[in-house]
Amino acid sequence: MLISESEDAQRSQIKSLMRELELAKEENALMEMIARHANDGLLIQDIYATIEWSNPSYARITGYSTEELRGHKPQEFLLPPENQMSKQDIEAFKYDIASDILDSFEVVRNVRKNGEFFWNQLSFAVVEYEDGRDPKVIVISRDVTEQIEREEKLKLAKQETQFRAEHDMLTGLPNRMKLNGFLSEALQNANTTDGEVGILHVDLDRFKAVNDMLGHAAGDAVLVHAADVMKAIMRPDDMVCRFGGDEFIIVCLGVSGFSYLENVAKQIISDLKKPFVWGDQKILFGSSIGIALSSEVHRDQEKLIRHADVALYEVKNNGRDGLLSYTRQVGDMVSRRTELSTSLSRAISDDQLGVVLQPQFDLSTRKVVGFESLIRWHHPQKGLLAPADFFEVAERNGRMEDIDAIAIKSALDALSHFHDVGFPSMRVSINVSAQMLNSPAYVDRLKWEADKRNLNPENIVIEVLETILIQSSDDTASRAIRALSAAGFGVELDDFGTGYSGLANLARLDIQGVKIDRSLVQDAHENHTSQVILEAVITLCRDLSLNVIAEGVECREQAEFLQGIGGSVIQGYGVARPMSLNNAVRWLRNTDMNAILTTSEESEKPELAMTAYV
């Protein structure tokens, strides 16, 4: 019995020793973990989060001493204002030992004792005891504020880099890169149910003048102002983009047609017209807008922008400060003009341009006193083209000076030929464009061409349109006219009486003659009002010692009336139609000058007679 009791006691002692050894192992494991995380904050909590023990690192991180922490829960003092828990919730808190949080970690925003915020990375572990004691929760706390702030700075830097790549830094608007992505997605999502995608291509008018006169700071201010105006007009889902320079593109989503886009464009034009106050300056500028709709391009992004650009180009070339929607008709017109432009460049290089000559006839002497040289294009497919058919394209493409150069050479070659074949007193009149007249080298070039052919400047007359004088606000044209007169060339004011300030020009310009426009001549022989005006003009010119040539004379009655009031030199289809140089010489030699305009029959209509004698 005693042996048995002794054995039972021994067995009990062994079991107790084994339990102590097991607990010792657990304590050793805990101590090893504590040692391993000596630089991190460590807490030992019960399952209600009450702190039973903390290490110095945790005190350093939080600012609270070990004594201040013991017996309290972190929720009492570490939570920021936005995450505060009620006293009841704190007291009721209990760890869920079975939850996943104890096998993971989290980063939370906490507050130190001194009120400073910091980022706290928390991880959790549970120590369970076999003897039935409550588990302990080990919390590892790591201050990751520097890491979080560094990552946030990198994130912000990345966002800033991305923003700069996709935005214009002056206006803050999206740039082309951002536009491409936005427009591509918009076109993919566009459908007839929700509406189409519309494009407004906006170009600021007179922006270069602002830069030139007030400087780039003023120009930048105008761009920012324009961007703000457009953003204020557009809907939140639309995009206003700076396309480059003084150009903007606006993408409008969910539009039903051109009507909405045109109304928006009108508002933009109206608002941008208002004076912009910059410092003590009131800056005035305008805008031109081309409009395109996605239904015309079948989701082709590049074509949509190109259509808006084509429409804008048309607005700019038709006087600016307006809008135009791209349609197939507009596209066809531009295509024809582009084709004509290409053909014109080829025509200039291939000598397809030349002049025809129309005689100027003195009724009193029954002699031809000169010829007006008229530029024509001998088009290989379309035949003979007059300036009205291609001058607009030439002006748009900057080819007028090339055409003027051809006109000068061809006219002077013709004059030289007239002199060589027995008409030494013959004159030739040459039309000049605004571009050529405003060129500083024009007069010297004309003199050089005349000298090269041994021609007297007195036999060369330059015809200047009144419109050129009106458009030349800086007096450039007037200076050129004075230089021409000083060099001995004749200068005549062309199309006189077409509604501009003709009389004022007569008084201030150094000219030798005028050409009365056909509109004053056509019914002068039968309309009393026209007779009075025409007679007054001719009398005034005679009193000013100016030569007078009446254009558009087509019948004997017109010629007789003009001769009766002192207008003896005439030009028109009643005398002869424009003709080639060889035919002009033949006409001079073979025509009975006394028979010209001796009947009352009108000459052939201009449109039927244009190519005769060519």
Coordinates of C-alpha atoms in Angstrom, one line a residue, residues 77-444:
F77 CA -5.3 57.3 -25.7
L78 CA -3.9 56.4 -29.2
L79 CA -7.0 56.9 -31.4
P80 CA -7.2 60.1 -33.5
P81 CA -10.3 62.3 -33.1
E82 CA -12.0 60.9 -36.2
N83 CA -11.7 57.3 -34.9
Q84 CA -12.5 57.9 -31.2
M85 CA -14.5 55.1 -29.5
S86 CA -17.0 55.5 -26.7
K87 CA -16.1 54.5 -23.2
Q88 CA -18.7 51.8 -23.3
D89 CA -17.3 50.4 -26.6
I90 CA -13.8 50.4 -25.1
E91 CA -14.9 48.6 -22.0
A92 CA -16.8 46.0 -24.0
F93 CA -13.9 45.3 -26.4
K94 CA -12.7 41.8 -26.6
Y95 CA -10.3 40.1 -29.0
D96 CA -11.9 37.4 -31.2
I97 CA -9.3 34.7 -30.8
A98 CA -10.7 32.9 -33.9
S99 CA -10.5 35.9 -36.2
D100 CA -8.0 36.4 -39.0
I101 CA -6.8 39.6 -37.7
L102 CA -4.6 37.8 -35.2
D103 CA -2.8 36.2 -38.1
S104 CA -2.3 39.4 -40.0
F105 CA -1.2 43.0 -39.6
E106 CA -2.7 46.4 -40.1
V107 CA -1.5 50.0 -40.5
V108 CA -3.5 52.6 -38.5
R109 CA -3.2 56.3 -37.8
N110 CA -2.5 57.0 -34.1
V111 CA -1.6 59.9 -31.9
R112 CA 1.4 60.2 -29.6
K113 CA 1.1 61.7 -26.2
N114 CA 2.4 65.0 -27.5
G115 CA -0.4 65.2 -30.0
E116 CA 1.7 64.2 -33.0
F117 CA 0.1 61.9 -35.5
F118 CA 2.0 58.8 -36.6
W119 CA 1.4 55.6 -38.7
N120 CA 1.4 52.5 -36.6
Q121 CA 1.9 49.1 -38.1
L122 CA 0.4 46.4 -35.8
S123 CA 0.7 42.7 -35.9
F124 CA -0.8 40.2 -33.4
A125 CA 0.0 36.8 -32.0
V126 CA -1.8 34.7 -29.4
V127 CA -0.3 32.7 -26.6
E128 CA -2.6 30.0 -25.3
Y129 CA -2.1 27.9 -22.2
E130 CA -3.1 24.3 -21.7
D131 CA -3.8 24.8 -18.1
G132 CA -6.9 26.7 -18.9
R133 CA -5.6 30.2 -18.2
D134 CA -6.9 33.0 -20.5
P135 CA -4.8 33.5 -23.6
K136 CA -2.5 36.4 -23.9
V137 CA -2.3 38.7 -27.0
I138 CA 1.1 39.9 -28.1
V139 CA 1.0 43.1 -30.1
I140 CA 4.0 44.2 -32.1
S141 CA 4.0 47.9 -32.9
R142 CA 6.2 49.5 -35.5
D143 CA 6.4 53.2 -36.3
V144 CA 6.2 53.3 -40.1
T145 CA 5.6 57.0 -40.5
E146 CA 8.7 57.7 -42.5
Q147 CA 8.0 54.8 -44.8
I148 CA 4.4 55.9 -45.3
E149 CA 5.4 59.5 -45.9
R150 CA 8.1 58.4 -48.3
E151 CA 5.6 56.2 -50.2
E152 CA 3.1 59.1 -50.2
K153 CA 5.7 61.4 -51.7
L154 CA 6.6 58.9 -54.4
K155 CA 2.9 58.5 -55.1
L156 CA 2.4 62.3 -55.3
A157 CA 5.5 62.6 -57.4
K158 CA 4.2 60.0 -59.8
Q159 CA 0.8 61.7 -59.9
E160 CA 2.5 65.0 -60.5
T161 CA 4.6 63.5 -63.3
Q162 CA 1.5 62.0 -64.8
F163 CA -0.4 65.3 -64.5
R164 CA 2.4 67.2 -66.2
A165 CA 2.5 64.7 -69.0
E166 CA -1.2 65.1 -69.6
H167 CA -1.8 68.8 -68.9
D168 CA -0.8 72.2 -70.0
M169 CA 1.1 73.9 -67.2
L170 CA 0.0 77.4 -68.1
T171 CA -3.8 76.9 -68.2
G172 CA -4.1 73.6 -66.3
L173 CA -6.1 72.2 -69.1
P174 CA -5.6 68.7 -70.5
N175 CA -3.2 68.6 -73.4
R176 CA -3.1 66.5 -76.6
M177 CA -2.0 63.3 -74.8
K178 CA -4.9 63.5 -72.4
L179 CA -7.2 64.5 -75.3
N180 CA -6.3 61.4 -77.3
G181 CA -7.3 59.0 -74.6
F182 CA -10.4 60.9 -73.6
L183 CA -11.6 61.2 -77.2
S184 CA -10.8 57.6 -78.1
E185 CA -12.9 56.4 -75.2
A186 CA -15.7 58.8 -76.0
L187 CA -15.9 57.7 -79.6
Q188 CA -16.0 54.0 -78.5
N189 CA -18.9 54.8 -76.2
A190 CA -20.8 57.0 -78.6
N191 CA -24.1 55.8 -80.0
T192 CA -27.2 57.2 -81.4
T193 CA -29.2 56.6 -78.2
D194 CA -27.0 58.6 -75.9
G195 CA -25.9 61.1 -78.6
E196 CA -22.8 61.7 -80.6
V197 CA -19.4 63.3 -79.8
G198 CA -18.9 66.8 -81.0
I199 CA -15.6 68.7 -81.5
L200 CA -15.1 72.5 -81.3
H201 CA -11.7 73.6 -82.6
V202 CA -11.2 77.1 -81.2
D203 CA -8.5 79.5 -82.4
L204 CA -8.0 82.9 -80.8
D205 CA -8.1 85.8 -83.2
R206 CA -5.5 88.7 -82.9
F207 CA -3.5 86.7 -80.3
K208 CA -0.3 87.4 -82.1
A209 CA -1.0 91.1 -82.0
V210 CA -1.4 90.9 -78.2
N211 CA 1.9 89.1 -77.9
D212 CA 3.7 91.5 -80.2
M213 CA 2.3 94.7 -78.6
L214 CA 2.0 93.8 -74.9
G215 CA 4.5 91.0 -74.5
H216 CA 4.3 87.3 -73.7
A217 CA 3.0 87.9 -70.2
A218 CA -0.1 89.5 -71.6
G219 CA -0.4 86.6 -74.1
D220 CA -0.2 84.1 -71.3
A221 CA -2.9 85.9 -69.3
V222 CA -5.1 85.9 -72.4
L223 CA -4.7 82.1 -72.7
V224 CA -5.5 81.5 -69.1
H225 CA -8.6 83.8 -69.4
A226 CA -9.8 82.1 -72.5
A227 CA -9.4 78.7 -70.8
D228 CA -11.4 79.9 -67.8
V229 CA -14.2 81.3 -70.1
M230 CA -14.5 78.1 -72.0
K231 CA -14.5 75.9 -68.9
A232 CA -17.2 78.0 -67.3
I233 CA -19.4 77.5 -70.4
M234 CA -18.9 73.7 -70.9
R235 CA -20.6 70.9 -68.9
P236 CA -18.7 68.9 -66.3
D237 CA -18.4 65.8 -68.5
D238 CA -17.1 67.7 -71.5
M239 CA -13.3 68.3 -71.9
V240 CA -11.6 71.6 -72.7
C241 CA -8.1 71.0 -74.0
R242 CA -5.3 73.2 -75.0
F243 CA -4.3 71.9 -78.4
G244 CA -1.2 74.1 -78.8
G245 CA -0.3 77.8 -79.2
D246 CA -3.6 79.8 -79.2
E247 CA -5.7 76.8 -80.2
F248 CA -8.1 74.8 -78.0
I249 CA -10.2 71.7 -78.7
I250 CA -13.4 71.1 -76.8
V251 CA -14.9 67.6 -76.7
C252 CA -18.7 67.6 -76.1
L253 CA -20.4 64.3 -75.1
G254 CA -23.9 63.2 -75.8
V255 CA -24.9 65.8 -78.4
S256 CA -27.8 65.3 -80.8
G257 CA -26.5 67.4 -83.7
F258 CA -24.8 70.5 -85.0
S259 CA -27.4 72.8 -83.5
Y260 CA -26.2 72.3 -79.9
L261 CA -22.6 72.7 -80.9
E262 CA -23.2 75.9 -82.8
N263 CA -25.1 77.4 -79.9
V264 CA -22.2 76.6 -77.6
A265 CA -19.7 78.1 -80.2
K266 CA -21.8 81.3 -80.4
Q267 CA -21.6 81.7 -76.6
I268 CA -17.9 81.2 -76.6
I269 CA -17.4 83.7 -79.4
S270 CA -19.6 86.2 -77.6
D271 CA -17.9 85.8 -74.2
L272 CA -14.4 85.9 -75.6
K273 CA -15.2 89.2 -77.4
K274 CA -15.7 91.0 -74.1
P275 CA -12.8 93.2 -73.0
F276 CA -10.3 91.3 -70.8
V277 CA -8.8 93.6 -68.1
W278 CA -5.2 92.9 -67.5
G279 CA -3.5 95.3 -65.2
D280 CA -4.3 98.7 -66.6
Q281 CA -4.9 97.3 -70.1
K282 CA -8.2 96.3 -71.7
I283 CA -7.3 93.6 -74.2
L284 CA -9.6 92.9 -77.1
F285 CA -9.4 89.6 -79.0
G286 CA -11.9 87.2 -80.6
S287 CA -12.2 83.6 -81.7
S288 CA -12.9 81.5 -84.7
I289 CA -14.4 78.0 -84.3
G290 CA -14.6 74.9 -86.5
I291 CA -17.1 72.3 -85.6
A292 CA -17.3 68.5 -86.4
L293 CA -19.6 65.7 -85.4
S294 CA -18.6 62.0 -84.8
S295 CA -21.5 60.8 -87.0
E296 CA -19.6 62.0 -90.0
V297 CA -16.5 60.0 -89.3
H298 CA -17.5 56.6 -88.0
R299 CA -15.4 56.8 -84.8
D300 CA -12.3 57.9 -86.7
Q301 CA -10.6 60.1 -84.1
E302 CA -8.0 61.7 -86.4
K303 CA -10.6 62.4 -89.1
L304 CA -12.9 64.0 -86.5
I305 CA -10.2 66.5 -85.5
R306 CA -9.2 67.0 -89.1
H307 CA -12.8 67.9 -90.0
A308 CA -13.0 70.5 -87.2
D309 CA -9.6 71.9 -88.4
V310 CA -10.8 72.2 -92.0
A311 CA -13.9 74.1 -90.8
L312 CA -11.8 76.3 -88.7
Y313 CA -9.4 77.0 -91.6
E314 CA -12.4 78.1 -93.7
V315 CA -13.6 80.5 -90.9
K316 CA -10.1 82.0 -90.6
N317 CA -9.9 82.6 -94.4
N318 CA -13.3 84.1 -94.6
G319 CA -12.6 87.0 -92.1
R320 CA -12.3 85.3 -88.7
D321 CA -14.6 85.8 -85.7
G322 CA -17.1 83.2 -86.7
L323 CA -18.0 79.5 -86.8
L324 CA -18.5 76.8 -89.4
S325 CA -19.7 73.2 -89.1
Y326 CA -18.0 70.6 -91.2
T327 CA -20.3 69.0 -93.8
R328 CA -19.7 66.9 -96.9
Q329 CA -20.2 70.1 -98.9
V330 CA -17.5 71.9 -97.0
G331 CA -15.2 68.9 -97.4
D332 CA -15.9 68.7 -101.2
M333 CA -15.2 72.4 -101.5
V334 CA -11.9 72.1 -99.6
S335 CA -10.9 69.1 -101.6
R336 CA -11.5 71.0 -104.9
R337 CA -9.5 73.9 -103.6
T338 CA -6.7 71.6 -102.5
E339 CA -6.6 70.0 -105.9
L340 CA -6.6 73.4 -107.5
S341 CA -3.8 74.5 -105.2
T342 CA -1.7 71.5 -106.3
S343 CA -2.4 72.2 -109.9
L344 CA -1.6 75.9 -109.5
S345 CA 1.8 75.1 -108.1
R346 CA 2.4 72.9 -111.0
A347 CA 1.1 75.5 -113.4
I348 CA 3.6 78.1 -112.0
S349 CA 6.5 75.8 -112.5
D350 CA 5.4 74.5 -115.9
D351 CA 4.7 78.0 -117.5
Q352 CA 1.0 77.4 -117.8
L353 CA 0.4 81.0 -116.7
G354 CA 0.6 83.9 -119.1
V355 CA -1.2 87.1 -120.2
V356 CA -3.8 88.0 -122.7
L357 CA -4.1 91.6 -124.0
Q358 CA -7.1 93.9 -124.3
P359 CA -6.8 97.1 -126.3
Q360 CA -7.4 100.6 -125.0
F361 CA -8.9 102.7 -127.8
D362 CA -8.9 106.5 -128.2
L363 CA -12.2 107.5 -129.8
S364 CA -10.9 110.9 -130.8
T365 CA -7.8 109.7 -132.7
R366 CA -9.2 106.3 -133.6
K367 CA -6.0 104.7 -132.4
V368 CA -5.0 102.1 -129.9
V369 CA -3.0 103.8 -127.2
G370 CA -2.2 100.7 -125.1
F371 CA -3.2 97.2 -123.9
E372 CA -4.1 96.0 -120.5
S373 CA -2.3 92.7 -119.8
L374 CA -4.6 90.2 -118.0
I375 CA -3.2 87.1 -116.4
R376 CA -4.7 83.8 -117.5
W377 CA -4.1 80.1 -116.6
H378 CA -3.9 77.8 -119.6
H379 CA -5.2 74.8 -117.7
P380 CA -4.5 71.5 -119.5
Q381 CA -8.0 70.1 -118.7
K382 CA -10.2 73.1 -117.9
G383 CA -9.0 75.5 -120.6
L384 CA -8.5 79.2 -120.1
L385 CA -9.0 80.2 -116.4
A386 CA -9.5 83.9 -115.4
P387 CA -8.1 85.2 -112.1
A388 CA -11.5 84.8 -110.4
D389 CA -11.0 81.0 -110.8
F390 CA -7.7 80.8 -108.9
F391 CA -6.7 84.0 -107.2
E392 CA -8.4 83.0 -103.9
V393 CA -6.3 79.8 -103.8
A394 CA -3.2 81.7 -104.8
E395 CA -3.7 84.2 -102.0
R396 CA -4.4 81.4 -99.4
N397 CA -1.2 79.7 -100.5
G398 CA 1.0 82.8 -100.7
R399 CA 1.6 82.4 -104.4
M400 CA 0.4 85.9 -105.5
E401 CA 3.9 87.3 -105.8
D402 CA 4.9 84.4 -108.1
I403 CA 1.9 85.2 -110.2
D404 CA 2.7 88.9 -110.2
A405 CA 6.2 88.1 -111.3
I406 CA 4.9 86.1 -114.2
A407 CA 2.5 88.9 -115.1
I408 CA 5.2 91.5 -115.1
K409 CA 7.6 89.5 -117.3
S410 CA 4.9 88.5 -119.7
A411 CA 3.5 92.0 -120.0
L412 CA 6.9 93.6 -120.5
D413 CA 7.8 90.9 -123.1
A414 CA 4.7 91.8 -124.9
L415 CA 5.5 95.5 -124.8
S416 CA 9.0 94.9 -126.0
H417 CA 7.5 92.8 -128.9
F418 CA 5.1 95.6 -129.8
H419 CA 8.0 98.0 -130.0
D420 CA 10.1 95.6 -132.1
V421 CA 7.3 95.1 -134.7
G422 CA 6.5 98.7 -135.4
F423 CA 4.5 100.1 -132.5
P424 CA 7.1 102.1 -130.5
S425 CA 4.6 104.3 -128.6
M426 CA 2.4 101.4 -127.4
R427 CA 1.8 101.2 -123.6
V428 CA 1.0 98.3 -121.5
S429 CA -1.0 98.3 -118.2
I430 CA -0.2 95.7 -115.5
N431 CA -2.4 94.8 -112.5
V432 CA -0.6 94.4 -109.2
S433 CA -1.7 92.5 -106.1
A434 CA -1.6 93.9 -102.6
Q435 CA 1.2 91.4 -101.6
M436 CA 3.4 92.6 -104.5
L437 CA 2.7 96.3 -104.0
N438 CA 3.6 96.0 -100.3
S439 CA 6.8 94.2 -101.1
P440 CA 9.8 96.5 -100.4
A441 CA 11.6 95.2 -103.5
Y442 CA 8.7 95.6 -105.9
V443 CA 9.6 99.0 -107.5
D444 CA 13.3 98.0 -107.9

